[in-house]
Short mmCIF file of C-alpha atoms in Angstrom, two decimals:
data_model
loop_
_atom_site.label_atom_id
_atom_site.label_comp_id
_atom_site.label_asym_id
_atom_site.label_seq_id
_atom_site.Cartn_x
_atom_site.Cartn_y
_atom_site.Cartn_z
CA MET P 14 0.00 0.00 0.00
CA ALA P 15 1.53 3.29 -1.11
CA PRO P 16 0.74 6.46 0.87
CA GLN P 17 -1.03 9.21 -1.05
CA GLN P 18 0.92 12.47 -0.94
CA THR P 19 -0.70 14.55 1.80
CA GLY P 20 0.47 17.20 3.80
CA SER P 21 1.47 -5.00 29.95
CA ARG P 22 3.32 -5.18 31.89
CA LYS P 23 2.32 -8.42 33.71
CA ARG P 24 1.18 -7.76 37.28
CA LYS P 25 2.89 -9.71 40.01
CA ALA P 26 0.82 -11.98 42.20
CA THR P 27 -0.03 -10.38 45.52
CA ALA P 28 2.02 -11.31 48.52
CA ILE P 29 0.87 -14.04 50.87
CA GLU P 30 -1.21 -12.82 53.75
CA ALA P 31 0.78 -11.10 56.50
CA GLY P 32 0.29 -13.83 59.09
CA ALA P 33 1.34 -16.58 56.75
CA GLY P 34 4.33 -14.55 55.60
CA CYS P 35 5.61 -14.11 59.19
CA SER P 36 5.12 -17.76 59.94
CA SER P 37 7.06 -18.94 56.92
CA SER P 38 9.81 -16.40 57.56
CA SER P 39 10.36 -17.65 61.10
CA LEU P 40 10.39 -21.21 59.93
CA GLY P 41 12.88 -20.41 57.20
CA SER P 42 15.36 -18.68 59.51
CA GLY P 43 15.24 -20.87 62.59
CA ALA P 44 14.24 -24.27 61.33
CA ALA P 45 16.38 -24.91 58.32
CA GLY P 46 16.32 -28.54 57.47
CA GLN P 47 13.37 -29.16 59.82
CA GLY P 48 10.26 -29.24 57.60
CA ASP P 49 11.06 -26.45 55.11
CA GLY P 50 10.04 -28.63 52.18
CA PRO P 51 6.41 -29.36 53.25
CA VAL P 52 5.78 -25.73 54.27
CA VAL P 53 7.07 -24.30 50.98
CA ALA P 54 5.13 -26.89 49.02
CA LYS P 55 1.94 -26.03 50.93
CA LEU P 56 2.38 -22.29 50.25
CA GLN P 57 3.03 -22.92 46.56
CA LYS P 58 -0.07 -25.08 46.37
CA ARG P 59 -2.14 -22.33 48.05
CA GLN P 60 -0.88 -19.72 45.58
CA ALA P 61 -1.64 -22.00 42.64
CA ALA P 62 -5.15 -22.56 43.97
CA ARG P 63 -5.69 -18.82 44.17
CA ARG P 64 -4.91 -18.52 40.46
CA SER P 65 -7.25 -21.33 39.52
CA LEU P 66 -10.52 -20.96 37.60
CA VAL P 67 -12.52 -22.22 40.59
CA HIS P 68 -11.03 -19.58 42.93
CA TYR P 69 -11.67 -16.83 40.35
CA LEU P 70 -15.32 -17.87 39.94
CA LYS P 71 -15.80 -17.98 43.74
CA LEU P 72 -14.47 -14.42 44.03
CA ARG P 73 -16.78 -13.29 41.22
CA GLU P 74 -19.75 -15.04 42.82
CA VAL P 75 -19.40 -13.05 46.05
CA GLY P 76 -18.76 -9.81 44.15
CA ALA P 77 -15.01 -9.58 44.87
CA TRP P 78 -14.14 -8.38 41.35
CA ASP P 79 -11.18 -6.29 42.50
CA LEU P 80 -9.52 -9.26 44.20
CA ALA P 81 -10.02 -11.37 41.10
CA LYS P 82 -8.38 -8.72 38.93
CA VAL P 83 -5.48 -8.15 41.31
CA ARG P 84 -4.64 -11.82 41.21
CA GLY P 85 -4.11 -11.45 37.46
CA PHE P 86 -6.75 -13.90 36.36
CA GLU P 87 -9.08 -11.42 34.63
CA GLY P 88 -6.97 -11.05 31.50
CA ASP P 89 -6.45 -14.80 31.21
CA MET P 90 -10.20 -15.40 31.51
CA GLN P 91 -11.05 -12.77 28.90
CA GLY P 92 -8.69 -14.37 26.41
CA TYR P 93 -10.08 -17.83 27.14
CA VAL P 94 -13.69 -16.62 26.78
CA ALA P 95 -12.93 -14.87 23.49
CA GLN P 96 -11.57 -18.14 22.11
CA ARG P 97 -14.25 -20.51 23.41
CA LEU P 98 -17.48 -18.48 23.50
CA PRO P 99 -18.26 -18.48 19.72
CA GLU P 100 -18.60 -22.26 19.48
CA MET P 101 -21.01 -22.30 22.45
CA LEU P 102 -23.38 -19.60 21.16
CA ARG P 103 -26.94 -20.60 20.28
CA GLU P 104 -29.47 -18.38 18.51
CA ARG P 105 -32.86 -17.11 19.65
CA GLN P 106 -34.54 -15.02 16.99
CA LEU P 107 -36.32 -11.80 18.01
CA PHE P 108 -39.44 -10.51 16.24
CA LEU P 109 -39.27 -6.91 14.99
CA GLY P 110 -42.57 -6.71 13.12
CA THR P 111 -42.36 -4.98 9.72
CA LEU P 112 -39.35 -2.74 10.44
CA ASN P 113 -36.89 -2.51 7.55
CA LYS P 114 -33.20 -3.48 7.94
CA VAL P 115 -31.46 -2.81 11.24
CA PHE P 116 -28.29 -0.83 10.44
CA ALA P 117 -26.97 -0.01 13.94
CA SER P 118 -27.22 -1.31 17.52
CA GLN P 119 -25.70 -0.88 21.00
CA TRP P 120 -26.33 -2.47 24.39
CA LEU P 121 -27.85 -0.02 26.90
CA ASN P 122 -27.78 -2.46 29.82
CA THR P 123 -27.97 -6.21 30.43
CA ARG P 124 -31.38 -6.60 28.79
CA GLN P 125 -31.95 -3.61 26.46
CA VAL P 126 -30.47 -2.87 23.03
CA VAL P 127 -31.04 0.38 21.12
CA CYS P 128 -31.35 -0.01 17.34
CA GLY P 129 -31.65 2.15 14.23
CA THR P 130 -33.22 1.07 10.94
CA LYS P 131 -33.32 1.93 7.26
CA CYS P 132 -36.91 3.14 7.71
CA ASN P 133 -35.54 5.84 10.05
CA THR P 134 -36.85 4.24 13.24
CA LEU P 135 -34.99 4.46 16.55
CA PHE P 136 -36.16 1.94 19.15
CA VAL P 137 -35.19 0.09 22.32
CA LEU P 138 -35.58 -3.70 22.31
CA ASP P 139 -35.92 -5.75 25.48
CA VAL P 140 -34.14 -9.00 24.59
CA HIS P 141 -35.87 -10.86 27.45
CA THR P 142 -39.49 -10.00 26.58
CA GLY P 143 -39.16 -8.83 22.96
CA HIS P 144 -40.93 -5.56 23.85
CA ILE P 145 -40.12 -2.64 21.52
CA THR P 146 -40.18 1.02 22.65
CA HIS P 147 -40.02 3.61 19.86
CA LEU P 148 -38.01 6.78 20.50
CA PRO P 149 -38.91 10.18 19.01
CA LEU P 150 -36.42 11.54 16.50
CA LEU P 151 -35.09 15.07 16.97
CA GLN P 152 -36.21 17.60 14.34
CA ASP P 153 -34.17 20.32 12.68
CA LYS P 154 -34.79 23.89 13.79
CA SER P 155 -35.15 25.29 10.28
CA PRO P 156 -37.80 23.72 8.04
CA ASN P 157 -35.95 25.10 5.00
CA MET P 158 -32.84 23.00 5.57
CA ALA P 159 -32.18 20.39 2.90
CA ARG P 160 -33.75 17.08 3.81
CA ALA P 161 -32.17 13.79 2.90
CA GLN P 162 -34.15 11.01 1.30
CA PRO P 163 -36.47 9.44 3.90
CA THR P 164 -35.30 5.93 3.00
CA CYS P 165 -31.71 6.59 4.13
CA GLY P 166 -32.28 5.60 7.76
CA ILE P 167 -30.11 5.57 10.86
CA HIS P 168 -26.65 4.18 10.09
CA ALA P 169 -24.83 4.78 13.37
CA ILE P 170 -25.44 4.62 17.14
CA GLU P 171 -22.60 5.16 19.61
CA LEU P 172 -22.38 5.56 23.41
CA ASN P 173 -19.79 7.84 24.99
CA PRO P 174 -17.10 6.22 27.20
CA SER P 175 -19.01 6.73 30.47
CA LYS P 176 -22.27 5.56 28.86
CA THR P 177 -24.07 8.76 29.87
CA LEU P 178 -24.78 10.03 26.33
CA LEU P 179 -25.97 8.36 23.13
CA ALA P 180 -25.27 9.81 19.67
CA THR P 181 -27.18 8.87 16.52
CA GLY P 182 -28.96 10.46 13.55
CA GLY P 183 -31.90 12.83 13.73
CA GLU P 184 -35.14 12.90 11.79
CA ASN P 185 -33.00 14.50 9.10
CA PRO P 186 -30.21 11.90 8.61
CA ASN P 187 -27.74 14.76 7.97
CA SER P 188 -28.02 15.87 11.62
CA LEU P 189 -26.38 14.52 14.79
CA ALA P 190 -28.79 13.76 17.67
CA VAL P 191 -27.57 13.33 21.26
CA TYR P 192 -29.65 11.74 24.05
CA GLN P 193 -28.99 11.45 27.78
CA LEU P 194 -28.68 8.03 29.40
CA PRO P 195 -30.34 6.20 31.01
CA THR P 196 -33.46 8.41 30.58
CA LEU P 197 -33.03 8.87 26.80
CA ASP P 198 -34.10 12.50 27.14
CA PRO P 199 -32.90 14.69 24.24
CA VAL P 200 -29.84 16.86 24.85
CA CYS P 201 -28.94 18.55 21.56
CA LEU P 202 -29.14 18.31 17.78
CA GLY P 203 -26.27 19.15 15.44
CA ASP P 204 -28.20 20.68 12.54
CA ARG P 205 -26.45 24.04 12.10
CA LEU P 206 -23.66 24.43 9.51
CA GLY P 207 -22.95 20.71 9.67
CA HIS P 208 -23.20 17.94 7.07
CA LYS P 209 -24.99 18.33 3.75
CA ASP P 210 -25.62 14.59 3.31
CA TRP P 211 -26.32 11.49 5.38
CA ILE P 212 -24.28 10.71 8.48
CA PHE P 213 -22.83 7.24 8.02
CA ALA P 214 -20.56 6.96 11.07
CA ILE P 215 -20.08 8.32 14.61
CA ALA P 216 -17.17 7.98 17.07
CA TRP P 217 -16.73 9.49 20.54
CA MET P 218 -13.40 11.08 21.35
CA SER P 219 -14.33 11.73 25.00
CA ASP P 220 -17.45 12.01 27.12
CA THR P 221 -18.34 15.36 25.55
CA VAL P 222 -16.70 15.30 22.10
CA ALA P 223 -18.10 13.28 19.18
CA MET P 224 -17.00 12.98 15.56
CA THR P 225 -19.16 12.21 12.54
CA GLY P 226 -18.43 11.03 9.01
CA SER P 227 -20.82 11.84 6.18
CA ARG P 228 -21.64 10.93 2.63
CA ASP P 229 -20.78 14.52 1.71
CA GLY P 230 -17.08 13.65 2.09
CA THR P 231 -16.47 15.48 5.37
CA VAL P 232 -15.63 14.63 8.97
CA ALA P 233 -17.01 16.92 11.70
CA LEU P 234 -16.04 17.41 15.36
CA TRP P 235 -18.83 18.30 17.82
CA ARG P 236 -18.67 19.31 21.48
CA VAL P 237 -21.61 18.71 23.83
CA ASP P 238 -21.68 21.40 26.52
CA PRO P 239 -22.09 19.67 29.92
CA ASP P 240 -24.48 22.46 30.97
CA LEU P 241 -26.93 21.24 28.32
CA ILE P 242 -27.31 17.84 29.93
CA ASN P 243 -29.18 18.91 33.07
CA ASN P 244 -30.79 22.19 31.97
CA ASN P 245 -32.86 21.14 28.94
CA VAL P 246 -36.29 21.20 30.60
CA THR P 247 -39.35 23.35 29.94
CA TRP P 248 -42.25 23.53 32.36
CA TYR P 249 -45.78 23.13 30.98
CA GLY P 250 -48.02 23.71 33.97
CA ASP P 251 -46.80 21.22 36.57
CA GLU P 252 -45.17 18.95 34.02
CA GLU P 253 -41.52 18.86 32.94
CA ILE P 254 -41.03 18.58 29.17
CA PRO P 255 -37.52 17.73 27.89
CA THR P 256 -36.18 20.13 25.25
CA TYR P 257 -32.96 20.21 23.27
CA THR P 258 -30.47 22.75 21.97
CA HIS P 259 -29.34 23.17 18.35
CA ILE P 260 -25.55 23.14 17.95
CA ARG P 261 -22.92 23.53 15.23
CA PRO P 262 -19.65 21.60 14.75
CA ARG P 263 -16.37 22.92 16.15
CA ASP P 264 -14.47 21.76 13.07
CA VAL P 265 -15.30 20.29 9.66
CA GLU P 266 -12.62 18.70 7.47
CA ALA P 267 -12.99 17.36 3.93
CA ILE P 268 -11.14 14.24 2.92
CA PRO P 269 -8.86 14.62 -0.13
CA ARG P 270 -10.23 13.77 -3.56
CA ALA P 271 -8.64 10.68 -5.04
CA THR P 272 -7.51 11.02 -8.64
CA THR P 273 -8.85 7.56 -9.46
CA ASN P 274 -12.42 8.14 -8.28
CA PRO P 275 -12.93 11.79 -7.25
CA GLY P 276 -16.73 11.59 -7.12
CA ASN P 277 -16.91 8.77 -4.57
CA ARG P 278 -15.11 10.16 -1.51
CA LYS P 279 -18.00 9.37 0.83
CA VAL P 280 -16.95 8.72 4.45
CA ARG P 281 -18.36 5.30 5.28
CA ALA P 282 -16.90 4.35 8.69
CA LEU P 283 -14.93 5.81 11.62
CA ALA P 284 -12.87 4.35 14.48
CA PHE P 285 -11.11 6.24 17.27
CA SER P 286 -7.84 5.32 18.99
CA GLY P 287 -7.98 6.67 22.52
CA LYS P 288 -4.37 5.66 23.15
CA ASN P 289 -3.04 7.72 20.24
CA GLN P 290 -5.85 10.31 20.12
CA GLU P 291 -6.28 9.57 16.43
CA LEU P 292 -9.34 9.13 14.23
CA GLY P 293 -9.35 6.59 11.40
CA ALA P 294 -11.81 6.87 8.51
CA VAL P 295 -12.64 4.78 5.46
CA SER P 296 -14.00 6.33 2.26
CA LEU P 297 -15.76 4.56 -0.58
CA ASP P 298 -13.08 5.59 -3.08
CA GLY P 299 -10.79 2.99 -1.49
CA TYR P 300 -8.73 5.05 0.97
CA PHE P 301 -8.00 4.96 4.69
CA HIS P 302 -7.48 8.39 6.30
CA LEU P 303 -5.98 9.26 9.68
CA TRP P 304 -6.43 12.46 11.72
CA LYS P 305 -4.91 13.69 14.95
CA ALA P 306 -7.94 14.60 17.07
CA ARG P 307 -7.63 17.35 19.66
CA SER P 308 -9.69 20.54 19.77
CA ASN P 309 -9.76 20.24 15.99
CA LEU P 310 -8.84 17.66 13.35
CA SER P 311 -5.40 17.58 11.72
CA ARG P 312 -4.98 15.05 8.92
CA LEU P 313 -1.88 12.87 9.17
CA LEU P 314 -2.05 10.59 6.14
CA SER P 315 -4.15 8.85 3.50
CA ILE P 316 -3.40 5.27 2.39
CA ARG P 317 -4.72 3.39 -0.61
CA LEU P 318 -6.40 0.18 0.57
CA PRO P 319 -5.45 -3.17 -1.00
CA TYR P 320 -9.13 -4.05 -1.57
CA CYS P 321 -11.13 -1.05 -2.73
CA ARG P 322 -14.66 -2.29 -3.34
CA GLU P 323 -17.41 -1.77 -0.75
CA ASN P 324 -15.24 -0.64 2.15
CA VAL P 325 -18.15 -0.13 4.55
CA CYS P 326 -16.94 -1.01 8.07
CA LEU P 327 -13.98 -0.22 10.30
CA THR P 328 -12.91 -1.13 13.84
CA TYR P 329 -9.87 -0.57 16.06
CA CYS P 330 -8.07 -2.84 18.52
CA ASN P 331 -6.38 -0.92 21.37
CA ASP P 332 -4.34 -3.92 22.52
CA LEU P 333 -2.76 -4.43 19.10
CA SER P 334 -2.88 -0.78 17.88
CA LEU P 335 -4.49 -2.09 14.72
CA TYR P 336 -7.31 -0.97 12.42
CA ALA P 337 -9.41 -3.53 10.54
CA VAL P 338 -11.28 -2.58 7.34
CA GLY P 339 -14.08 -4.69 5.87
CA SER P 340 -14.53 -4.79 2.07
CA GLN P 341 -16.43 -6.86 -0.49
CA SER P 342 -14.67 -10.11 0.36
CA HIS P 343 -11.71 -9.29 2.64
CA VAL P 344 -10.70 -7.78 5.96
CA SER P 345 -7.49 -5.73 5.75
CA PHE P 346 -5.35 -4.88 8.80
CA LEU P 347 -3.56 -1.55 9.10
CA ASP P 348 -0.95 -0.24 11.51
CA PRO P 349 -0.42 3.37 10.34
CA ARG P 350 3.02 3.48 11.97
CA GLN P 351 4.37 0.57 9.95
CA ARG P 352 5.45 1.03 6.34
CA GLN P 353 5.16 -2.68 5.70
CA GLN P 354 1.97 -4.34 6.94
CA ASN P 355 2.89 -7.68 8.56
CA ILE P 356 -0.60 -9.14 8.93
CA ARG P 357 -2.02 -10.53 5.73
CA PRO P 358 -5.67 -9.76 4.86
CA LEU P 359 -8.24 -12.44 5.56
CA CYS P 360 -10.70 -13.56 2.91
CA SER P 361 -14.30 -14.15 4.03
CA ARG P 362 -15.16 -16.24 0.94
CA GLU P 363 -18.86 -15.71 1.42
CA GLY P 364 -19.93 -15.40 -2.18
CA GLY P 365 -18.73 -11.82 -2.64
CA THR P 366 -21.59 -10.47 -0.52
CA GLY P 367 -19.20 -8.41 1.55
CA VAL P 368 -18.09 -7.86 5.11
CA ARG P 369 -20.89 -5.82 6.71
CA SER P 370 -19.88 -5.53 10.39
CA LEU P 371 -16.68 -5.94 12.42
CA SER P 372 -15.69 -5.95 16.09
CA PHE P 373 -12.51 -6.69 18.08
CA TYR P 374 -12.25 -8.37 21.47
CA GLN P 375 -8.85 -9.44 22.78
CA ASN P 376 -7.21 -11.06 19.73
CA ILE P 377 -10.46 -12.26 18.12
CA ILE P 378 -12.21 -10.31 15.38
CA THR P 379 -15.88 -11.08 14.69
CA VAL P 380 -17.01 -10.72 11.07
CA GLY P 381 -20.66 -10.27 10.08
CA THR P 382 -21.15 -11.03 6.38
CA GLY P 383 -23.70 -10.14 3.75
CA HIS P 384 -24.61 -13.82 3.49
CA GLY P 385 -26.08 -14.22 6.98
CA THR P 386 -23.06 -15.77 8.68
CA LEU P 387 -20.71 -14.89 11.54
CA LEU P 388 -17.01 -15.75 11.30
CA PHE P 389 -14.30 -15.51 13.97
CA TYR P 390 -10.65 -14.82 13.22
CA ASP P 391 -7.68 -15.14 15.60
CA ILE P 392 -5.43 -12.21 14.69
CA ARG P 393 -2.40 -13.62 16.56
CA ALA P 394 -2.61 -17.07 15.03
CA GLN P 395 -3.75 -15.53 11.71
CA LYS P 396 -6.42 -18.15 11.13
CA PHE P 397 -10.16 -18.62 11.58
CA LEU P 398 -11.48 -20.35 14.67
CA GLU P 399 -12.44 -23.93 13.87
CA GLU P 400 -15.32 -26.17 14.81
CA MET P 401 -14.59 -28.59 17.66
CA SER P 402 -15.55 -32.24 17.64
CA SER P 403 -14.99 -35.32 19.83
CA ALA P 404 -13.98 -38.69 18.47
CA ALA P 405 -15.68 -40.41 21.41
CA PRO P 406 -18.19 -39.33 24.09
CA ASP P 407 -15.52 -39.37 26.82
CA SER P 408 -12.77 -37.61 24.81
CA PHE P 409 -11.85 -33.94 24.77
CA PRO P 410 -13.04 -31.87 21.77
CA ARG P 411 -10.41 -31.17 19.14
CA PRO P 412 -10.37 -28.87 16.08
CA ALA P 413 -12.27 -30.54 13.25
CA GLY P 414 -10.46 -28.70 10.45
CA ARG P 415 -13.63 -26.80 9.43
CA LYS P 416 -14.04 -23.04 9.80
CA LEU P 417 -16.41 -22.12 12.63
CA LYS P 418 -19.42 -20.45 11.02
CA LEU P 419 -22.63 -19.37 12.74
CA THR P 420 -25.57 -19.09 10.33
CA CYS P 421 -28.35 -16.72 11.32
CA GLY P 422 -32.06 -17.39 10.93
CA SER P 423 -34.39 -16.23 8.17
CA GLY P 424 -35.93 -13.26 9.96
CA TRP P 425 -38.88 -11.55 8.25
CA LEU P 426 -39.13 -10.68 4.55
CA ASN P 427 -41.87 -8.74 2.76
CA ARG P 428 -42.73 -10.87 -0.25
CA ASP P 429 -44.02 -7.97 -2.33
CA ASP P 430 -44.11 -7.55 -6.12
CA LEU P 431 -40.41 -6.74 -6.27
CA TRP P 432 -39.54 -9.96 -4.48
CA VAL P 433 -41.93 -12.00 -6.65
CA ASN P 434 -40.66 -10.54 -9.93
CA TYR P 435 -36.94 -10.61 -9.20
CA PHE P 436 -36.36 -13.09 -6.37
CA GLY P 437 -39.47 -15.30 -6.39
CA GLY P 438 -37.51 -18.47 -6.90
CA MET P 439 -35.56 -18.02 -3.67
CA GLU P 440 -37.48 -19.34 -0.66
CA GLU P 441 -34.56 -18.85 1.72
CA PHE P 442 -33.03 -15.40 1.39
CA PRO P 443 -29.95 -14.77 3.58
CA ASN P 444 -29.80 -11.59 5.64
CA ALA P 445 -26.87 -9.21 5.63
CA LEU P 446 -25.59 -8.78 9.20
CA TYR P 447 -25.21 -5.01 9.25
CA THR P 448 -24.61 -4.77 12.99
CA HIS P 449 -23.56 -6.86 15.97
CA CYS P 450 -22.58 -6.00 19.54
CA TYR P 451 -21.38 -8.08 22.50
CA ASN P 452 -22.46 -8.05 26.13
CA TRP P 453 -19.29 -9.70 27.42
CA PRO P 454 -20.11 -9.80 31.18
CA GLU P 455 -23.13 -11.98 30.37
CA MET P 456 -21.52 -13.58 27.30
CA LYS P 457 -24.28 -12.59 24.88
CA LEU P 458 -24.14 -11.39 21.29
CA PHE P 459 -26.84 -9.30 19.60
CA VAL P 460 -26.93 -9.53 15.80
CA ALA P 461 -29.24 -7.71 13.40
CA GLY P 462 -29.66 -6.78 9.75
CA GLY P 463 -31.91 -7.53 6.80
CA PRO P 464 -31.90 -8.50 3.13
CA LEU P 465 -28.89 -7.21 1.17
CA PRO P 466 -30.62 -5.96 -2.05
CA SER P 467 -31.63 -2.34 -1.49
CA GLY P 468 -35.13 -2.79 -2.89
CA LEU P 469 -36.12 -5.66 -0.60
CA HIS P 470 -37.93 -4.92 2.69
CA GLY P 471 -37.26 -7.12 5.71
CA ASN P 472 -35.36 -7.55 8.96
CA TYR P 473 -33.45 -9.96 11.16
CA ALA P 474 -32.56 -9.79 14.86
CA GLY P 475 -31.18 -12.53 17.05
CA LEU P 476 -29.72 -12.99 20.51
CA TRP P 477 -26.86 -15.48 20.63
CA SER P 478 -26.04 -16.80 24.10
#
């Protein structure tokens, strides 16, 4: 990839309890050769037990999370769970009625997920009961502002780091809407001097600073004034009515026009590196862009991607300082600080239907495809996770040599005239998995999407646990 010309440490185990430490010290100094061996062996056995899975689970059961983390077992458990959870997941489909294509989702708490759809609907889904609560969309202040096509929908939903604010699209998909959590009261709407086309992506830089990427080829930086959060209330008689303020961006930057495809510089996805304070962006003309994000945006570089078709999703791994870009049939890995990329791209091989959603956890990247399947790739081993099988009932499972693939259910599809005329021969129509999000403490995965062809109307949602 040629650049375009543009301007744990491991924690030590905690010491043995004070009383035990004094006892062993006195034995070691005054009783050499008189039972040192059994005492040392007993202490080593006790320390080993405290780093065991059983001891960790006992601490977690009584709520002693801090002790479990101090003993260094938390990281080991997270890595183990990331490796083993996918093969244990089982699907329960969720009914969404006649909503059209879920594009974005985020967990609000252990039982509620907020979702946005192509039909411009924002709703909260209770994954236990299936109950759906629709949320009102925020409206632009000026009725004369250019409105986007109503079929665009909500493409992005993001929570700030402290999970006190939620950012998404407004009734006009060009505008940025911010809600307070957990009440979901409106806070502000970015509809002044902002984007001139649909917002495709959102990333939070801090609890009060958000960044948006738009189809108009620009990236904008917005600041939410903390005073707005608690003062947006109007009294109507004895009743409090939430109101919201209209804001403008602090900075707007256009991505450079590529000479190969200057008319297709739409910003499709964003990912923020908190460690480096940098914002990565992917544009549909086949480039990855990087900005230094402070009080404004300062572009660092633009890199031509190895696979340039349908680059629609992007994620970042803090542990590995690595960006992952999803395209029509590949996932490419980028470390902007390395001239030579050492991690080869992975091929999804799902019929060219594209990579539609990506997420990192530990060293595992989850891939949602346009063919209704979930794949899991180990970035360190540079291979897909495999199915496990046992040769005999009493033997341990071993890799079966087949790629682990979770296939999602059929969801709901509107079999209208378009479907009859163009797709009538297909009884089973796979859903594109446009969004997925993990609830790692409870080891659950929410997945949603809908049919890939733009003219088809349908939806899919499932809870994998």
